[in-house]
Short mmCIF file of C-alpha atoms and ligand atoms in Angstrom, two decimals:
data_model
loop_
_atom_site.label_atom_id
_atom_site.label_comp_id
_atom_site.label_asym_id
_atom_site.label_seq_id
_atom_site.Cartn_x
_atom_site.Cartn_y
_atom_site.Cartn_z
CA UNK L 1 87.69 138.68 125.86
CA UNK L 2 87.01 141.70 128.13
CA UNK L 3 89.35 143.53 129.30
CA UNK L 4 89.70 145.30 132.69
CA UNK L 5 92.41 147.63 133.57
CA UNK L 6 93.42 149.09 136.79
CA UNK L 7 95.28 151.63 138.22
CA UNK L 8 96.37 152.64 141.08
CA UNK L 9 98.09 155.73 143.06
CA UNK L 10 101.06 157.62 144.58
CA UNK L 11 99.29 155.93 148.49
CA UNK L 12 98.29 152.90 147.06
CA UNK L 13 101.59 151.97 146.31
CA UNK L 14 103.58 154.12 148.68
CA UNK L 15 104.62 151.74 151.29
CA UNK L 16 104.50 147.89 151.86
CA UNK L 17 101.53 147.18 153.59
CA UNK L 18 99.66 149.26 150.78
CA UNK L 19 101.63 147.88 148.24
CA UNK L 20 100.38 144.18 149.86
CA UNK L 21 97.03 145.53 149.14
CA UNK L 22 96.93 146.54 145.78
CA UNK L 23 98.41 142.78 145.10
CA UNK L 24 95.51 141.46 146.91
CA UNK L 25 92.58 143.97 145.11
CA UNK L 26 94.74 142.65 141.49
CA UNK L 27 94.31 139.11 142.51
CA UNK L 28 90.91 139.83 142.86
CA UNK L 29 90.04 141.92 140.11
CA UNK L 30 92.12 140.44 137.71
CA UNK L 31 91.09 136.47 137.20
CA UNK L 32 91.85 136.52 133.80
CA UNK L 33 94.57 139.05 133.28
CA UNK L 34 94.32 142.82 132.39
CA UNK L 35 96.35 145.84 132.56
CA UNK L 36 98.01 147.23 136.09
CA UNK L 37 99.14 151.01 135.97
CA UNK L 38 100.97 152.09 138.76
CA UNK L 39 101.80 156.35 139.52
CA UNK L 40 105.31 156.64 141.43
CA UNK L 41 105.39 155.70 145.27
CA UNK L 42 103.86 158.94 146.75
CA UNK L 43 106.16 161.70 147.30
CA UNK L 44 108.34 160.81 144.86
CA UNK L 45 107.40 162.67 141.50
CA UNK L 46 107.65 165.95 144.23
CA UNK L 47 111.20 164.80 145.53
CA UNK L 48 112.14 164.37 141.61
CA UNK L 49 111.17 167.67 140.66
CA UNK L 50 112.87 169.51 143.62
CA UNK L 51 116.08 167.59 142.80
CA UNK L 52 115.69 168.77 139.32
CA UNK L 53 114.98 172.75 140.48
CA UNK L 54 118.43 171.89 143.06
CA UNK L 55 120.48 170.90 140.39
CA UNK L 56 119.46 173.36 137.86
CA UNK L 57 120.37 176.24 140.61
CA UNK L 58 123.88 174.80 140.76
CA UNK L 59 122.83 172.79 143.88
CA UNK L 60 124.44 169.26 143.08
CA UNK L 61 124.41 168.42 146.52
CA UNK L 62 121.36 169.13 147.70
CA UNK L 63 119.91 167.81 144.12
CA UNK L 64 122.18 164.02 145.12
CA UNK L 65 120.56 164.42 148.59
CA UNK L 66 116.97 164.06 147.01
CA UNK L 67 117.92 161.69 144.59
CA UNK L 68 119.68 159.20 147.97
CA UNK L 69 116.29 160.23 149.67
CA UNK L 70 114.59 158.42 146.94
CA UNK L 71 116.77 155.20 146.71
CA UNK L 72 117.20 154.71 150.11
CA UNK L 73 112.88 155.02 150.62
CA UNK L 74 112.48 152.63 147.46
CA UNK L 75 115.19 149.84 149.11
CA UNK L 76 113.47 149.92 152.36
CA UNK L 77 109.86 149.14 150.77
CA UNK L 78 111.66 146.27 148.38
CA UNK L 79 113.21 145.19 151.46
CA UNK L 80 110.11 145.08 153.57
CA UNK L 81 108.29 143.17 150.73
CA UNK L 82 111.20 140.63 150.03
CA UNK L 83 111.97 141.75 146.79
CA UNK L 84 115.50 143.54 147.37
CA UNK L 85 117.25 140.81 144.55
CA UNK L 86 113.93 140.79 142.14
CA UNK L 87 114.23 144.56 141.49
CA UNK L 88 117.67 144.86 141.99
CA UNK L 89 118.89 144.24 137.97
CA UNK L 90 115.69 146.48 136.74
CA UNK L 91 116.18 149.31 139.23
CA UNK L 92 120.13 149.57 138.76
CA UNK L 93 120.00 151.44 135.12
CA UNK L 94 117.35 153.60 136.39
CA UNK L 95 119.03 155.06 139.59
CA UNK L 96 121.80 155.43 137.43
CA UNK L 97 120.11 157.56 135.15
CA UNK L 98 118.60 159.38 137.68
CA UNK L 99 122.13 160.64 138.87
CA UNK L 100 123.71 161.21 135.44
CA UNK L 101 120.37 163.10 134.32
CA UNK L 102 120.75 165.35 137.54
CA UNK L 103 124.69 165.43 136.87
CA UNK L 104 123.72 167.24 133.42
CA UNK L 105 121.88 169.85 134.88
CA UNK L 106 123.84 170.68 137.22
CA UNK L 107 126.16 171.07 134.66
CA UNK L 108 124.52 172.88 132.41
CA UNK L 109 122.84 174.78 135.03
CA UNK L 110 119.55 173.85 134.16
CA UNK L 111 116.94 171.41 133.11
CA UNK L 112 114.67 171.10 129.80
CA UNK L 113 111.36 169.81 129.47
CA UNK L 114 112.75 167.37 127.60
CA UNK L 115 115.41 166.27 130.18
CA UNK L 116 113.22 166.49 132.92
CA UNK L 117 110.19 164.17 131.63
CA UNK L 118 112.87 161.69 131.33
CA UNK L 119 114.28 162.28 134.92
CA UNK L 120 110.16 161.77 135.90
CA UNK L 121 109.77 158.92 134.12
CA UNK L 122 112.38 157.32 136.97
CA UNK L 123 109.38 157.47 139.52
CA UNK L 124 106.85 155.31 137.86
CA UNK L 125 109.45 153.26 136.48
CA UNK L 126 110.81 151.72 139.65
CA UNK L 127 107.50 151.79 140.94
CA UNK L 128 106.13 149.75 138.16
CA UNK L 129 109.12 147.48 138.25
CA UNK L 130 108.32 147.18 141.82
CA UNK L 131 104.72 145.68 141.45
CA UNK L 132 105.49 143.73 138.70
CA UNK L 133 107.81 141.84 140.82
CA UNK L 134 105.26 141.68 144.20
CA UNK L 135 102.48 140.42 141.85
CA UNK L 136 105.27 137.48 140.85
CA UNK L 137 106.00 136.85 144.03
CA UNK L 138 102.14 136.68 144.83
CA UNK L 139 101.74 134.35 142.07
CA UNK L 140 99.44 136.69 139.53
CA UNK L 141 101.11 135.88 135.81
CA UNK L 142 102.85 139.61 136.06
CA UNK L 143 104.72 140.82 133.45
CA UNK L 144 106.21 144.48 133.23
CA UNK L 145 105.72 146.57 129.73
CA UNK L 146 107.19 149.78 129.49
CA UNK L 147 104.07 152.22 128.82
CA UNK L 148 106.42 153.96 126.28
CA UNK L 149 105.91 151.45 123.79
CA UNK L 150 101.83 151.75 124.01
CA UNK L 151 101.19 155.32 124.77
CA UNK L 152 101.98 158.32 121.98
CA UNK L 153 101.62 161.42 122.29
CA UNK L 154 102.91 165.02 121.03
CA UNK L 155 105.93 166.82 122.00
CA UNK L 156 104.39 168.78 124.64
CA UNK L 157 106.88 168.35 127.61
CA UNK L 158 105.14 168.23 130.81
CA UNK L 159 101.92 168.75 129.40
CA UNK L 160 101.69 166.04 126.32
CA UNK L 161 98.65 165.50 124.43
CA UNK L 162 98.01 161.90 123.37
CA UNK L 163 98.05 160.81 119.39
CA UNK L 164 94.77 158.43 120.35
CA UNK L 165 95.55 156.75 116.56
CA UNK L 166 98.92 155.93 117.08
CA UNK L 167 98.30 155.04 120.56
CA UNK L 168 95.65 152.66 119.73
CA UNK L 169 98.05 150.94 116.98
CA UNK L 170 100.88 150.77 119.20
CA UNK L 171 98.88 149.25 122.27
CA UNK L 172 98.37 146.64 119.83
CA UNK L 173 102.03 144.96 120.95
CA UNK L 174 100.17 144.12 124.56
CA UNK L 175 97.77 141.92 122.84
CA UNK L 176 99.52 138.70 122.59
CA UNK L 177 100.21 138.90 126.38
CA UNK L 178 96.85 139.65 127.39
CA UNK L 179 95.20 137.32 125.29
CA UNK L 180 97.22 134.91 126.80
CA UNK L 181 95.73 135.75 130.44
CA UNK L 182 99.19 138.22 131.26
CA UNK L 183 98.57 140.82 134.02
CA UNK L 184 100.78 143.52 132.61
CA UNK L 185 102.03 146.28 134.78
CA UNK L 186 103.11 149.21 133.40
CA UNK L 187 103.83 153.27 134.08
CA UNK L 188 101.29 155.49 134.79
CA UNK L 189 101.99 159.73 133.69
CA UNK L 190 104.69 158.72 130.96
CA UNK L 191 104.55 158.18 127.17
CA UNK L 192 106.31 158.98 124.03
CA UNK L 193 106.66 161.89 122.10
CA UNK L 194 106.90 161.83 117.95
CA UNK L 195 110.74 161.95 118.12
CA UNK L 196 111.30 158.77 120.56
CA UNK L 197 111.57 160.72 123.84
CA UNK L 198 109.79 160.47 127.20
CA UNK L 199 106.87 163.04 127.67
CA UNK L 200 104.47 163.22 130.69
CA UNK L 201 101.31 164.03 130.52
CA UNK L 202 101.19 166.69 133.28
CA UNK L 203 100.67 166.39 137.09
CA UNK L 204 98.57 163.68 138.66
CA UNK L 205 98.67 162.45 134.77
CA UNK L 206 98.26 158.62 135.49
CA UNK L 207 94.68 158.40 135.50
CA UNK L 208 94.81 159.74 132.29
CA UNK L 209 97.32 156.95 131.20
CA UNK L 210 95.05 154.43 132.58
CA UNK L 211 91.68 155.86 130.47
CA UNK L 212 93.62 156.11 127.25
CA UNK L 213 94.98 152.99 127.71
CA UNK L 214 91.94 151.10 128.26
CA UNK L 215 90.30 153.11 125.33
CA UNK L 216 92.85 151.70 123.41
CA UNK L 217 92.61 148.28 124.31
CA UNK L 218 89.03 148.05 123.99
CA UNK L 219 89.16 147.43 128.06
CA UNK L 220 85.06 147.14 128.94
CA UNK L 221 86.39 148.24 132.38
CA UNK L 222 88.71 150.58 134.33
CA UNK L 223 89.28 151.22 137.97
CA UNK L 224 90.56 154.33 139.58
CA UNK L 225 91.98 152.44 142.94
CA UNK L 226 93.11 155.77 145.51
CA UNK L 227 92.91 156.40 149.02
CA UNK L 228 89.47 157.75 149.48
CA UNK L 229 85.62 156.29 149.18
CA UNK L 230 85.11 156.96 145.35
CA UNK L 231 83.91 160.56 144.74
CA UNK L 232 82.32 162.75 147.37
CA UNK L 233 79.73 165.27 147.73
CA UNK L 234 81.91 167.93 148.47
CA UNK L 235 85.51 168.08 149.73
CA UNK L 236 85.59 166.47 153.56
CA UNK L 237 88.38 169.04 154.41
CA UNK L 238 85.60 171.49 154.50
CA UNK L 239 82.52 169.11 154.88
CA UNK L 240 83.01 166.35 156.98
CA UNK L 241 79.42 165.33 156.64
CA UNK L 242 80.30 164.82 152.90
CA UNK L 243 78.96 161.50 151.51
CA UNK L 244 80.11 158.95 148.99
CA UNK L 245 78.58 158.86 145.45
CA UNK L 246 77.58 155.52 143.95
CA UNK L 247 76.93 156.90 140.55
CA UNK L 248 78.32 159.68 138.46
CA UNK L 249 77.57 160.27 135.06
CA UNK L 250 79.96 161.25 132.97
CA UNK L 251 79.17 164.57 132.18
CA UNK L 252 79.06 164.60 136.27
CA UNK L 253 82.28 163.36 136.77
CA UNK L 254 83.98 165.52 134.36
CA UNK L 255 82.04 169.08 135.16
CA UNK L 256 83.40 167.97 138.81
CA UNK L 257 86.93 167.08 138.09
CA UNK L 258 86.87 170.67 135.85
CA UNK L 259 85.36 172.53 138.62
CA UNK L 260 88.21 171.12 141.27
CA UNK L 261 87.40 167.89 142.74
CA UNK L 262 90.32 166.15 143.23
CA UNK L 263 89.41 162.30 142.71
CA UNK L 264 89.86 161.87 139.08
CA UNK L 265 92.05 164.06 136.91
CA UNK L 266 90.04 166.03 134.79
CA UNK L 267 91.86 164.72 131.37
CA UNK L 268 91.03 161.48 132.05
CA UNK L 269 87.53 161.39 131.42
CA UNK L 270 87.00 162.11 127.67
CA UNK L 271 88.57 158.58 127.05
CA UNK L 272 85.42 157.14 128.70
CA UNK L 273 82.99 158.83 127.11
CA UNK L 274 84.46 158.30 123.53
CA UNK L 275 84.59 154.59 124.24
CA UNK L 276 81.59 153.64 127.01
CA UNK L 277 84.05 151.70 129.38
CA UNK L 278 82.75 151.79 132.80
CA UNK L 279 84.91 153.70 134.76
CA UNK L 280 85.25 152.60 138.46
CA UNK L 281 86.84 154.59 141.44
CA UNK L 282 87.83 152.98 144.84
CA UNK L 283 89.20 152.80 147.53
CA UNK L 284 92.55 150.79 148.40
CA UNK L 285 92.26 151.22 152.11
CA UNK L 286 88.60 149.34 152.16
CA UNK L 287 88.56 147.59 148.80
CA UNK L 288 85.01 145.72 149.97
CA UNK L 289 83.81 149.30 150.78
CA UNK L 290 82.00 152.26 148.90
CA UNK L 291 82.96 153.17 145.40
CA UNK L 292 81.65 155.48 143.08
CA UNK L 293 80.97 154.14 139.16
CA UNK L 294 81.12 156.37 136.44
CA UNK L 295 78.24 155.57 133.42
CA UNK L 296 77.83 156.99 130.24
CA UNK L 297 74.31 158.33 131.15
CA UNK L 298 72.64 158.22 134.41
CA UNK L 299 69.07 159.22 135.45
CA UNK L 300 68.47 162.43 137.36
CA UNK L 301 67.57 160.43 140.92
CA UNK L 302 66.96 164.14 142.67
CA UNK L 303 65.98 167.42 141.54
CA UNK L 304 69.04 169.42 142.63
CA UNK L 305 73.19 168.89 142.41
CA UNK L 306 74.68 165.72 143.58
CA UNK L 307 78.04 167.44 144.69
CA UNK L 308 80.07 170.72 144.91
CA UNK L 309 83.20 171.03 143.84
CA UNK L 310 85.64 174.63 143.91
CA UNK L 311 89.03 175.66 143.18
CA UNK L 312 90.78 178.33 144.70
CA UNK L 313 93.96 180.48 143.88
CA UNK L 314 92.34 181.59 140.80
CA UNK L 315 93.21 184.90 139.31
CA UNK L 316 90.03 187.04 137.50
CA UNK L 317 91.48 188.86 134.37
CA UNK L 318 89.40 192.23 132.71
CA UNK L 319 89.99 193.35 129.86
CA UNK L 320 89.16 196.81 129.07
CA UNK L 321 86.07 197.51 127.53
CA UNK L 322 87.05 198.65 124.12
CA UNK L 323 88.79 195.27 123.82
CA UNK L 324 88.33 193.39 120.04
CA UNK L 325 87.21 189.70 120.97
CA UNK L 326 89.77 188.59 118.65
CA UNK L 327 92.55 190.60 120.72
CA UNK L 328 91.26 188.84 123.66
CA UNK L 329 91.51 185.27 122.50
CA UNK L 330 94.35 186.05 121.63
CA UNK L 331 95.09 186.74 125.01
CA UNK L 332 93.79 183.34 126.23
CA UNK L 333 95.14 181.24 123.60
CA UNK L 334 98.75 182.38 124.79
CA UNK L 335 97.82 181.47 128.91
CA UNK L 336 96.57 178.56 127.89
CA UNK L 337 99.47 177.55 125.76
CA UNK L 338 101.79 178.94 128.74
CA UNK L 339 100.11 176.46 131.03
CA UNK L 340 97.51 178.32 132.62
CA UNK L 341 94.30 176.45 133.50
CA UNK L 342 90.87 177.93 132.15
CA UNK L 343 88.25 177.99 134.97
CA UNK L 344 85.42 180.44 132.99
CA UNK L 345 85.66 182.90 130.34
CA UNK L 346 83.19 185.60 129.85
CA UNK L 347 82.45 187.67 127.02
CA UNK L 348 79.34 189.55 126.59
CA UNK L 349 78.27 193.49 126.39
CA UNK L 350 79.98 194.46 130.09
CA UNK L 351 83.11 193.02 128.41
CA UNK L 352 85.36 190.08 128.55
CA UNK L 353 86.98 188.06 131.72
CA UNK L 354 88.72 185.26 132.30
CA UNK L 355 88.96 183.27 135.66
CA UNK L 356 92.23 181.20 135.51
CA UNK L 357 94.96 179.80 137.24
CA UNK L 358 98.57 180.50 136.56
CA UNK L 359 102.21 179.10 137.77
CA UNK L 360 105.75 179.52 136.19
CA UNK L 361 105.87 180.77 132.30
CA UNK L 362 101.78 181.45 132.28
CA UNK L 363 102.58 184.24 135.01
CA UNK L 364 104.91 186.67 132.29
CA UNK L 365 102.33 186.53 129.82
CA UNK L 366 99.66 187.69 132.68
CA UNK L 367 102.26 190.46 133.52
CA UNK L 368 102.63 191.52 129.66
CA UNK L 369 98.69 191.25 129.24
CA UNK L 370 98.13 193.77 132.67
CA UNK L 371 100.80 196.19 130.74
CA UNK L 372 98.86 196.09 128.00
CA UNK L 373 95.53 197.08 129.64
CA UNK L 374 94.01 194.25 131.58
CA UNK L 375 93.41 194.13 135.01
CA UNK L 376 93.97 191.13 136.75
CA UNK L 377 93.14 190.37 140.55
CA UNK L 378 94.10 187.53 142.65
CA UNK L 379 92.03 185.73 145.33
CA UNK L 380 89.17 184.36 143.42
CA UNK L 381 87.67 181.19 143.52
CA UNK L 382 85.23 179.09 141.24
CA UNK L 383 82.40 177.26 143.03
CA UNK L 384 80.19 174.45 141.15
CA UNK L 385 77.00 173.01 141.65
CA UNK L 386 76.82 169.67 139.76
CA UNK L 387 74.41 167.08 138.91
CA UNK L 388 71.95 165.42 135.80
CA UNK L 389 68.62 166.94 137.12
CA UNK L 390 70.18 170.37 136.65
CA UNK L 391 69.71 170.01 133.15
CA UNK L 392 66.07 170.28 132.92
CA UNK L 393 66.33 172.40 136.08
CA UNK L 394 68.94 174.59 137.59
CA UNK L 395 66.54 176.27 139.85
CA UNK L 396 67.60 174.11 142.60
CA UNK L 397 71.03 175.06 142.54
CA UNK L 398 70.07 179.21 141.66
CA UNK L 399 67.86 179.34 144.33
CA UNK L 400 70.56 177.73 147.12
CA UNK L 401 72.68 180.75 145.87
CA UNK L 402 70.01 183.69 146.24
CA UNK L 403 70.08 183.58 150.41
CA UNK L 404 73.68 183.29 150.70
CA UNK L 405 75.29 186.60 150.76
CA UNK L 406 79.01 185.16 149.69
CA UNK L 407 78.77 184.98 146.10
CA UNK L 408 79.38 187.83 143.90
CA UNK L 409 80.99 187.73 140.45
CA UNK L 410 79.50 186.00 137.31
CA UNK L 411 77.67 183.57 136.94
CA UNK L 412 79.89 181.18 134.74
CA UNK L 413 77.18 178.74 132.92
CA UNK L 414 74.06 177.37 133.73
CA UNK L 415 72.09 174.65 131.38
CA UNK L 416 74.46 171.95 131.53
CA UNK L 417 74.85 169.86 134.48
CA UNK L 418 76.65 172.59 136.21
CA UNK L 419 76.10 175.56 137.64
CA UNK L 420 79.03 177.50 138.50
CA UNK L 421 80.09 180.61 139.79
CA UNK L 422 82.75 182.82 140.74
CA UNK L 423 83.38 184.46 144.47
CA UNK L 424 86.05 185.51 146.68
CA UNK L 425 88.66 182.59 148.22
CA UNK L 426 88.05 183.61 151.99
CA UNK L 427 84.33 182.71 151.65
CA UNK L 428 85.08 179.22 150.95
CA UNK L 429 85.02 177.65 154.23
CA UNK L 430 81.18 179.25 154.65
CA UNK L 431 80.25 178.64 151.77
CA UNK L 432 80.92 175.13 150.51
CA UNK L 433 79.32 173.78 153.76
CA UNK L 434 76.35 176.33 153.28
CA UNK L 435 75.41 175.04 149.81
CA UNK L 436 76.16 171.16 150.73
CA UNK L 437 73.82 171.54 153.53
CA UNK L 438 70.78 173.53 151.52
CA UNK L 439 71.18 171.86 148.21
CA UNK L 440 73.44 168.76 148.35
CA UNK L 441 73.39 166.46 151.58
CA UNK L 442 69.28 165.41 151.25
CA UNK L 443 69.53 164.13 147.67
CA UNK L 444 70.93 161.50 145.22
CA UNK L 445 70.40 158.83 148.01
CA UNK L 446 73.22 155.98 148.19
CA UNK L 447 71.97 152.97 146.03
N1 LIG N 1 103.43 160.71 139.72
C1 LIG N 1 102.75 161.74 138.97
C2 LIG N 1 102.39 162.89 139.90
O1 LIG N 1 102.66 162.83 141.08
C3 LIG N 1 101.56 161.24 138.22
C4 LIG N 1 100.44 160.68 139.06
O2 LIG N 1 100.64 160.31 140.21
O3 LIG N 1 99.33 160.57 138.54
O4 LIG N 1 101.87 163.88 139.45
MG1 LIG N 2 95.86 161.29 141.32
#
């Protein structure tokens, strides 16, 4: 039997006409049964996290404001769809977890990754609850399963890596249902750790649920369903001319998720090219309308990059020149296991940089690393061409760069189907639309 899975987001379940939606697009899709992963009703992993932060600073009010916020929004959708007494029995023991959870740390004037994966687990589980109990009521053979049982992982807290062989025994419990033509809905972003306990698998996490899932399951397809046409040549904010892509490969897809793009989380695309599914993104809001697959190998259909893709608020770190590599990595290895997000790293006879990005405990070991010699300077940016025909031939892409006068900094790799480099934030919105119009918008034509 082949499987397909989808999934969809925060907007395409965050109110009731969208929620309407997704049943119709799984009533579609789903003819036989398959797998439904939901993310939390948008807004709500934020709220969750900002009653957590409240209630850790001794705030229970303002922490019991957030989590009333979040009941009262939920209610009104169930209400709205007619399903205030079908959620009512599953959604009780979760709100009320969601207070006592909060209650702890205000008490112990703080929260711990442990304790506040499980208060984020609250989000996708009344959400999933939620559409299990529209699809019901819109006839599909729904059935919720808590991703908990299916998903493993390591004890990472808000960053967990999944145990792929444990995972794919576990998600072995779903096979009876789906076999039996079950559509089953489960949580996107949450799984378990080795000791029993809720991780997450870091922010915007649920695609990643839904690719490890279906590698799993042996699903031959998965759709990404979200609230924009598949993926795009270059970020609209910045180019509105920017087109939707029909095909990706997957080496596309994931140099473009790396290098910023915010369709598909990067994470989730090493699932699909261990096990060939196709991977589909579309969108909710015109589910008859443009959508972007991602194969396992596609041919180069132009000579030059399909898309750009950047990320900003990235911070360049020098070492000094006498640095010892192995000093360095050392260096990296602790960001990285801080949190910090790797963008390039650069070692070579001028010396060694890094271009990362760095929040909450990744910051002190920055600080500690400057102390001890480094130089680090904010305001950077990394900028990527991408596409298959720069494999055999990145002069496309190097010679869009040579008349622009914005880029400076290294060049971070060239030969794969990327070609990336670093420059300053504030030459962004020039730049981006500079190199979609001389190297992106006349190629890879829409099939
Ligand atoms: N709800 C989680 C987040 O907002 C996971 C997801 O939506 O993918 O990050
Ligand atoms: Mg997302």
């Amino acid at each position: 039997m082949t499987l397909t899975l989808l999934k969809f987001g925060g907007s395409s379940v965050g109110s009731a006409p969208a929620l309407r939606r997704a049943a119709a697009i799984a009533t579609s899709e789903l003819p036989l049964g398959g797998v439904v992963v939901v993310s939390a009703l948008k807004g709500t992993t934020d709220r969750l996290l900002e009653a957590a932060l409240a209630a850790g600073a001794g705030d229970p009010a303002s922490a019991r404001a957030r989590a009333e916020a979040i009941r009262a929004h939920h209610a009104e959708v169930a209400d709205e769809l007619g399903l205030s007494s079908a959620v009512e029995e599953a959604w009780g023991p979760l709100l009320h977890r969601l207070d006592a959870l909060l209650e702890g740390m205000s008490l112990f004037g703080g929260a711990s990754p442990r304790a506040k994966d499980e208060l984020l687990s609250v989000g996708e589980s009344l959400s999933a609850r939620l559409v299990a109990a529209l699809f019901v009521q819109s006839g599909l053979p729904a059935r919720f399963r808590d991703a908990r049982e299916a998903l493993r992982t390591d004890g990472r807290h808000g960053a967990a890596r999944p145990h792929l062989a444990a995972t794919r025994r576990a998600a072995q419990v779903w096979k009876e249902d789906l076999d039996r033509g079950a559509v089953l809905v489960t949580q996107g972003f949450i799984a378990q750790g080795p000791d029993g306990a809720t991780t997450t698998l870091g922010r915007g996490g649920s695609d990643t649920s839904a690719t490890l899932l279906g590698e799993a399951l042996k699903a031959a397809e998965v759709q990404i369903w979200t609230d924009v046409d598949g993926v795009l040549s270059a970020d609209p904010s910045l180019v509105p001319s920017a087109r939707p892509l029909s095909r990706l490969s997957q080496a596309e897809a994931a140099a473009l998720s790396g290098f910023g793009a915010k369709v598909l989380h990067a994470d989730s695309l090493a699932p699909a090219s261990r096990s060939g599914f196709r991977l589909i993104v579309a969108n909710t809001l015109k589910a008859g309308g443009a959508r972007t697959e991602v194969l396992a190998t596609r041919d180069a259909e132009g000579e030059g990059p399909v898309s750009v893709a950047y990320k900003e608020g990235l911070t360049l770190l020098r070492w000094p020149l006498d640095a010892k590599l192995p000093e360095v990595l050392r260096g990296v290895q602790e960001l990285e296991e801080a949190g910090a997000l790797r963008y390039g790293f650069i070692s070579g006879p001028e010396g060694h940089a890094l271009a990362l990005r760095a929040e909450g405990s990744a910051l002190a070991v920055l600080a500690r690393l400057e102390e001890e010699g480094a130089e680090a300077e904010s305001g950077w940016a990394v900028v990527a061409l991408v596409g298959e025909g720069l494999r055999t031939d990145p002069r496309p892409a190097l010679e869009a760069l040579a008349g622009l006068k914005a880029p400076s900094g290294a060049l971070l790799g060239s030969g794969g189907v990327s070609v990336a480099f670093l420059t300053r934030e504030q030459s962004l919105p020039a730049l981006i639309p500079a190199l979609h119009a001389r190297c992106v918008s006349d190629l890879a034509p829409i099939a």
